[in-house]
Amino acid sequence: MGEWYLFKDLLKPESERFGSPVQKVLDPEEADFFYVPFFSSLSLIVNPARPASGSDKPLYSDEENQVALIEWLEEQVYWKRNNGRDHVIMASDPNAFYKVIDKVKYSVLLVCDFGRLKEDQGSLVKDVIVPYSHRINTYSGDISVDSSWAIGSAKSYIFNCIRNSLCSSLLLFVGGKIRDLLFQLLENEEDVIIKHGTQSRESRRAASHGMHTSKFCLNPAGDTPSACRLFDSIVSLCVPVIVSDSIELPFEDVVDYRKIAIFVESNAVLKPEFLVSMLRGITTERILEYQKELNEVKRYFQYGVPNGTVNEIWRQVAQKFPFIKLSINRDR
């Protein structure tokens, strides 16, 4: 629900929008961009809609809501003026706007990746890659190396219990084709924790504990190239092991992902013993370097903190203005 944070930010008085790269204006003639406050995450949260008890009518129809939004937008003067090119729309959920995506493809889309978008619907030139809103509590322990070579106070407990094992060091969440293959490959590895479960408060609590007490968190591509677990692992200071041959990541102009994550190609990671052997070879000092870098950049992946994700999204949007202006002028 990253759109809620953007909407909430725009509702604040300008005096409370500290460090924001964009200024809210009340006169539409003064605006460079228009933010469309549509909660597209509902495409995942409440779709398909279920009818109320004793009723055949759905409580909510996401498809109807998408169509209603487009009908409303197409009646607006400022949408029609530039065919929506100067409108900013959060579409971070993979299912967002699935019924009407061609109607908003000229707008500045805030997406988590281009996995389900066609080439003429999404582009790094006009759109902004944003992080999923993380679901795991941010790790707040110390970053240190104790006498047992454990990393951080929360991580030392598991390490001391299991001693020289990486059992607390690699956490794998299952789902998606590559993930299923990895599960088959790693399920018998004594140094790997594999977690199953569905969305629930208890599952999030268990995932939070697992990430906070693990050195590495495996992030293979699933149904889409990116997933919220990547950003959960970042705020947990659990070094992400990103398994992908091609992935777009948020804010790559300010975040050097080579300093905070390990990238592995999918064909390499499926080789027997390759992954665990590689991770065993990473020294404690190098893990500490990763964690220090993660701690430095984690604000970029936190929607609810000052000068965090929201401000960075607005900065990225502002950088698109010259291209958007050029596109508008070329269309005239």
mmCIF file of N, CA and C in Angstrom, residues 171-229:
data_model
loop_
_atom_site.group_PDB
_atom_site.id
_atom_site.type_symbol
_atom_site.label_atom_id
_atom_site.label_comp_id
_atom_site.label_asym_id
_atom_site.label_seq_id
_atom_site.Cartn_x
_atom_site.Cartn_y
_atom_site.Cartn_z
ATOM 1 N N LEU A 171 18.186 -17.873 4.623
ATOM 2 C CA LEU A 171 16.745 -18.043 4.778
ATOM 3 C C LEU A 171 16.112 -18.062 3.403
ATOM 4 N N LEU A 172 15.265 -19.052 3.131
ATOM 5 C CA LEU A 172 14.638 -19.198 1.817
ATOM 6 C C LEU A 172 13.128 -19.235 1.961
ATOM 7 N N PHE A 173 12.432 -18.370 1.211
ATOM 8 C CA PHE A 173 10.981 -18.383 1.164
ATOM 9 C C PHE A 173 10.560 -18.979 -0.176
ATOM 10 N N VAL A 174 9.644 -19.929 -0.135
ATOM 11 C CA VAL A 174 9.323 -20.718 -1.323
ATOM 12 C C VAL A 174 8.140 -20.144 -2.084
ATOM 13 N N GLY A 175 8.193 -20.249 -3.425
ATOM 14 C CA GLY A 175 7.114 -19.800 -4.300
ATOM 15 C C GLY A 175 7.693 -19.350 -5.620
ATOM 16 N N GLY A 176 7.043 -19.655 -6.748
ATOM 17 C CA GLY A 176 7.579 -19.295 -8.049
ATOM 18 C C GLY A 176 8.447 -20.424 -8.594
ATOM 19 N N LYS A 177 8.664 -20.423 -9.911
ATOM 20 C CA LYS A 177 9.348 -21.533 -10.578
ATOM 21 C C LYS A 177 10.774 -21.732 -10.073
ATOM 22 N N ILE A 178 11.581 -20.645 -10.111
ATOM 23 C CA ILE A 178 12.967 -20.767 -9.660
ATOM 24 C C ILE A 178 13.012 -21.156 -8.195
ATOM 25 N N ARG A 179 12.127 -20.568 -7.404
ATOM 26 C CA ARG A 179 12.102 -20.880 -5.979
ATOM 27 C C ARG A 179 11.782 -22.350 -5.733
ATOM 28 N N ASP A 180 10.858 -22.903 -6.528
ATOM 29 C CA ASP A 180 10.520 -24.315 -6.364
ATOM 30 C C ASP A 180 11.716 -25.210 -6.685
ATOM 31 N N LEU A 181 12.459 -24.847 -7.733
ATOM 32 C CA LEU A 181 13.651 -25.621 -8.086
ATOM 33 C C LEU A 181 14.712 -25.510 -6.995
ATOM 34 N N LEU A 182 14.854 -24.314 -6.432
ATOM 35 C CA LEU A 182 15.817 -24.125 -5.349
ATOM 36 C C LEU A 182 15.416 -24.921 -4.117
ATOM 37 N N PHE A 183 14.119 -24.972 -3.864
ATOM 38 C CA PHE A 183 13.641 -25.753 -2.723
ATOM 39 C C PHE A 183 14.066 -27.209 -2.864
ATOM 40 N N GLN A 184 13.874 -27.765 -4.049
ATOM 41 C CA GLN A 184 14.261 -29.156 -4.285
ATOM 42 C C GLN A 184 15.767 -29.342 -4.110
ATOM 43 N N LEU A 185 16.520 -28.327 -4.499
ATOM 44 C CA LEU A 185 17.977 -28.410 -4.441
ATOM 45 C C LEU A 185 18.502 -28.253 -3.016
ATOM 46 N N LEU A 186 17.841 -27.395 -2.233
ATOM 47 C CA LEU A 186 18.372 -27.019 -0.924
ATOM 48 C C LEU A 186 17.663 -27.661 0.259
ATOM 49 N N GLU A 187 16.578 -28.383 0.016
ATOM 50 C CA GLU A 187 15.766 -28.867 1.136
ATOM 51 C C GLU A 187 16.531 -29.788 2.081
ATOM 52 N N ASN A 188 17.554 -30.463 1.591
ATOM 53 C CA ASN A 188 18.311 -31.374 2.448
ATOM 54 C C ASN A 188 19.623 -30.778 2.945
ATOM 55 N N GLU A 189 19.860 -29.508 2.630
ATOM 56 C CA GLU A 189 21.072 -28.843 3.113
ATOM 57 C C GLU A 189 20.894 -28.498 4.587
ATOM 58 N N GLU A 190 21.804 -28.966 5.428
ATOM 59 C CA GLU A 190 21.669 -28.707 6.860
ATOM 60 C C GLU A 190 21.916 -27.238 7.206
ATOM 61 N N ASP A 191 22.501 -26.491 6.310
ATOM 62 C CA ASP A 191 22.821 -25.096 6.594
ATOM 63 C C ASP A 191 21.777 -24.124 6.063
ATOM 64 N N VAL A 192 20.609 -24.614 5.700
ATOM 65 C CA VAL A 192 19.595 -23.758 5.086
ATOM 66 C C VAL A 192 18.280 -23.877 5.847
ATOM 67 N N ILE A 193 17.663 -22.732 6.121
ATOM 68 C CA ILE A 193 16.327 -22.704 6.710
ATOM 69 C C ILE A 193 15.338 -22.393 5.603
ATOM 70 N N ILE A 194 14.339 -23.250 5.423
ATOM 71 C CA ILE A 194 13.293 -23.020 4.429
ATOM 72 C C ILE A 194 11.980 -22.831 5.163
ATOM 73 N N LYS A 195 11.320 -21.713 4.917
ATOM 74 C CA LYS A 195 10.079 -21.386 5.607
ATOM 75 C C LYS A 195 8.893 -21.495 4.659
ATOM 76 N N HIS A 196 7.831 -22.142 5.125
ATOM 77 C CA HIS A 196 6.563 -22.196 4.409
ATOM 78 C C HIS A 196 5.546 -21.392 5.210
ATOM 79 N N GLY A 197 4.463 -21.009 4.573
ATOM 80 C CA GLY A 197 3.414 -20.328 5.330
ATOM 81 C C GLY A 197 2.574 -19.434 4.456
ATOM 82 N N THR A 198 1.472 -18.999 5.022
ATOM 83 C CA THR A 198 0.577 -18.066 4.350
ATOM 84 C C THR A 198 0.609 -16.739 5.080
ATOM 85 N N GLN A 199 -0.004 -15.712 4.470
ATOM 86 C CA GLN A 199 -0.019 -14.393 5.074
ATOM 87 C C GLN A 199 -0.821 -14.407 6.373
ATOM 88 N N SER A 200 -0.164 -14.102 7.470
ATOM 89 C CA SER A 200 -0.825 -13.984 8.762
ATOM 90 C C SER A 200 0.100 -13.232 9.697
ATOM 91 N N ARG A 201 -0.447 -12.787 10.808
ATOM 92 C CA ARG A 201 0.377 -12.077 11.787
ATOM 93 C C ARG A 201 1.479 -12.979 12.321
ATOM 94 N N GLU A 202 1.146 -14.237 12.569
ATOM 95 C CA GLU A 202 2.133 -15.169 13.092
ATOM 96 C C GLU A 202 3.222 -15.457 12.058
ATOM 97 N N SER A 203 2.829 -15.568 10.790
ATOM 98 C CA SER A 203 3.812 -15.806 9.732
ATOM 99 C C SER A 203 4.774 -14.636 9.604
ATOM 100 N N ARG A 204 4.234 -13.413 9.710
ATOM 101 C CA ARG A 204 5.103 -12.232 9.634
ATOM 102 C C ARG A 204 6.046 -12.173 10.824
ATOM 103 N N ARG A 205 5.549 -12.576 11.986
ATOM 104 C CA ARG A 205 6.402 -12.581 13.172
ATOM 105 C C ARG A 205 7.533 -13.589 13.005
ATOM 106 N N ALA A 206 7.200 -14.757 12.476
ATOM 107 C CA ALA A 206 8.219 -15.783 12.253
ATOM 108 C C ALA A 206 9.214 -15.348 11.186
ATOM 109 N N ALA A 207 8.703 -14.715 10.122
ATOM 110 C CA ALA A 207 9.589 -14.237 9.058
ATOM 111 C C ALA A 207 10.505 -13.140 9.577
ATOM 112 N N SER A 208 9.956 -12.266 10.413
ATOM 113 C CA SER A 208 10.756 -11.189 10.992
ATOM 114 C C SER A 208 11.891 -11.769 11.825
ATOM 115 N N HIS A 209 11.572 -12.749 12.660
ATOM 116 C CA HIS A 209 12.612 -13.384 13.475
ATOM 117 C C HIS A 209 13.646 -14.070 12.589
ATOM 118 N N GLY A 210 13.172 -14.760 11.550
ATOM 119 C CA GLY A 210 14.095 -15.461 10.670
ATOM 120 C C GLY A 210 15.042 -14.527 9.956
ATOM 121 N N MET A 211 14.523 -13.414 9.445
ATOM 122 C CA MET A 211 15.372 -12.459 8.733
ATOM 123 C C MET A 211 16.323 -11.737 9.680
ATOM 124 N N HIS A 212 15.847 -11.406 10.866
ATOM 125 C CA HIS A 212 16.686 -10.679 11.818
ATOM 126 C C HIS A 212 17.809 -11.557 12.367
ATOM 127 N N THR A 213 17.670 -12.857 12.277
ATOM 128 C CA THR A 213 18.681 -13.762 12.821
ATOM 129 C C THR A 213 19.427 -14.520 11.725
ATOM 130 N N SER A 214 19.333 -14.043 10.499
ATOM 131 C CA SER A 214 20.030 -14.687 9.384
ATOM 132 C C SER A 214 20.981 -13.705 8.722
ATOM 133 N N LYS A 215 22.073 -14.222 8.225
ATOM 134 C CA LYS A 215 23.043 -13.368 7.544
ATOM 135 C C LYS A 215 22.653 -13.125 6.090
ATOM 136 N N PHE A 216 22.096 -14.143 5.435
ATOM 137 C CA PHE A 216 21.716 -14.030 4.030
ATOM 138 C C PHE A 216 20.244 -14.387 3.859
ATOM 139 N N CYS A 217 19.573 -13.667 2.978
ATOM 140 C CA CYS A 217 18.189 -13.974 2.629
ATOM 141 C C CYS A 217 18.108 -14.162 1.118
ATOM 142 N N LEU A 218 17.671 -15.336 0.720
ATOM 143 C CA LEU A 218 17.623 -15.672 -0.696
ATOM 144 C C LEU A 218 16.402 -15.040 -1.350
ATOM 145 N N ASN A 219 16.619 -14.358 -2.473
ATOM 146 C CA ASN A 219 15.547 -13.650 -3.173
ATOM 147 C C ASN A 219 15.496 -14.073 -4.636
ATOM 148 N N PRO A 220 15.005 -15.274 -4.917
ATOM 149 C CA PRO A 220 14.862 -15.698 -6.313
ATOM 150 C C PRO A 220 13.627 -15.084 -6.940
ATOM 151 N N ALA A 221 13.654 -14.927 -8.249
ATOM 152 C CA ALA A 221 12.494 -14.392 -8.953
ATOM 153 C C ALA A 221 11.319 -15.340 -8.783
ATOM 154 N N GLY A 222 10.137 -14.760 -8.613
ATOM 155 C CA GLY A 222 8.932 -15.566 -8.468
ATOM 156 C C GLY A 222 8.008 -15.348 -9.641
ATOM 157 N N ASP A 223 6.754 -15.022 -9.338
ATOM 158 C CA ASP A 223 5.794 -14.746 -10.404
ATOM 159 C C ASP A 223 6.159 -13.476 -11.157
ATOM 160 N N THR A 224 6.866 -12.578 -10.476
ATOM 161 C CA THR A 224 7.382 -11.357 -11.091
ATOM 162 C C THR A 224 8.850 -11.220 -10.692
ATOM 163 N N PRO A 225 9.643 -10.385 -11.384
ATOM 164 C CA PRO A 225 11.072 -10.291 -11.088
ATOM 165 C C PRO A 225 11.397 -9.882 -9.657
ATOM 166 N N SER A 226 10.610 -8.972 -9.065
ATOM 167 C CA SER A 226 10.891 -8.523 -7.705
ATOM 168 C C SER A 226 9.781 -8.974 -6.771
ATOM 169 N N ALA A 227 10.041 -8.880 -5.476
ATOM 170 C CA ALA A 227 9.045 -9.271 -4.486
ATOM 171 C C ALA A 227 9.312 -8.502 -3.206
ATOM 172 N N CYS A 228 8.307 -8.435 -2.345
ATOM 173 C CA CYS A 228 8.446 -7.643 -1.125
ATOM 174 C C CYS A 228 9.528 -8.207 -0.211
ATOM 175 N N ARG A 229 9.838 -9.514 -0.310
ATOM 176 C CA ARG A 229 10.838 -10.095 0.584
ATOM 177 C C ARG A 229 12.211 -9.468 0.372
#
